Coordinates of C-alpha atoms in Angstrom, one line a residue:
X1043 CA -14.4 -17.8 6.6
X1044 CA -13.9 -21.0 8.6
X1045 CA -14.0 -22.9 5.3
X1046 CA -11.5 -20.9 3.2
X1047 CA -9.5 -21.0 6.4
X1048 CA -10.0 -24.6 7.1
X1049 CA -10.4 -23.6 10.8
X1050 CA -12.2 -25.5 13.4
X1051 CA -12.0 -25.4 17.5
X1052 CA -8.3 -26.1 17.4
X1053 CA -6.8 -23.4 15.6
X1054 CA -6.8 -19.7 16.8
X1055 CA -9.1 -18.2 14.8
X1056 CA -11.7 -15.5 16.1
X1057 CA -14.8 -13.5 14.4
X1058 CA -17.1 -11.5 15.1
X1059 CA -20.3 -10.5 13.0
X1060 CA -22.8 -7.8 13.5
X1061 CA -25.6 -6.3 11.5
X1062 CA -25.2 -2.5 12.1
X1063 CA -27.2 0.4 11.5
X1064 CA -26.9 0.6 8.3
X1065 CA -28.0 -3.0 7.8
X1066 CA -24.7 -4.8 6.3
X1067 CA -23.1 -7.6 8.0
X1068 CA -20.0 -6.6 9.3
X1069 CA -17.2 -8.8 10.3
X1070 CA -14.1 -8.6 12.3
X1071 CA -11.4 -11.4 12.3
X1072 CA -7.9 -12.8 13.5
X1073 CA -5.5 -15.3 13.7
X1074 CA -3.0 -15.6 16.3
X1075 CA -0.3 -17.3 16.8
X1076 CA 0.0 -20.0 19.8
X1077 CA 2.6 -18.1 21.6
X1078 CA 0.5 -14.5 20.9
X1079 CA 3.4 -12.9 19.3
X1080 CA 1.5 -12.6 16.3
X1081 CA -1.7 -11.6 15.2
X1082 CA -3.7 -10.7 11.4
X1083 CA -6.4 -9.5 11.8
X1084 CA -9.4 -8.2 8.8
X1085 CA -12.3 -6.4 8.6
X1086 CA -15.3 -6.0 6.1
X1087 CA -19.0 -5.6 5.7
X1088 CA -21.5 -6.6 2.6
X1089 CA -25.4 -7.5 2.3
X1090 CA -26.5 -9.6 4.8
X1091 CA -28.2 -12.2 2.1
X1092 CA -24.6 -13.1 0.8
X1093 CA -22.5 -13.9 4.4
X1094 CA -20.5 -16.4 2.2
X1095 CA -18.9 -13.9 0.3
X1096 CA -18.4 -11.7 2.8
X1097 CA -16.1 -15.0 5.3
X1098 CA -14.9 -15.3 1.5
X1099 CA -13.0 -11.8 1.3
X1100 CA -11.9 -11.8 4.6
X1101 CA -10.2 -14.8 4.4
X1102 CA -8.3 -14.0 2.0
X1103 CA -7.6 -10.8 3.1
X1104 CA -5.7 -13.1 5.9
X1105 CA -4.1 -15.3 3.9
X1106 CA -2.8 -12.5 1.7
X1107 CA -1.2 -11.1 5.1
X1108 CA 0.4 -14.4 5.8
X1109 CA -2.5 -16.4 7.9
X1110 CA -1.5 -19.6 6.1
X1111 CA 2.0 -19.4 7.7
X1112 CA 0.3 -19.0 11.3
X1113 CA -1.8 -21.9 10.7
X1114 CA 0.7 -23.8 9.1
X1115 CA 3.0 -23.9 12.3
X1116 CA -0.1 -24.6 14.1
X1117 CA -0.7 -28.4 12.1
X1118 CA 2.7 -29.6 12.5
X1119 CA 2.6 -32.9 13.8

């Protein structure tokens, strides 16, 4: 999800995986803005042997709500 984002330690990007119960990988996401005025957040689950995928469609999922305008406003020099 990093990837597709092209995240690191400096932008505000959160996640949080889980295998549950019924053995998928789940995954919870968001990026905030750096005043916290605005969050996008994402959810989703799929087989654990394909995690790639899975960071995959939740990015976009957060791009498609307008992460890449969040992140944007975060690189300006």
């Amino acid at each position: 999800m990093l990837a597709e984002l092209h995240g690191g330690c400096s932008v505000p990007v959160g996640a949080w995986g889980r295998i549950g119960p019924d053995g998928l990988l789940h995954l919870n996401a968001a990026v905030t803005s750096l005043n916290g005025t605005t969050q996008i957040t994402a959810a989703g689950s799929g087989p654990v042997d394909d995690p790639e995928k899975l960071g995959y469609c939740i990015a976009a999922d957060l791009l498609a709500q307008g992460a890449a305008d969040i992140l944007a406003e975060i690189r300006k020099p």
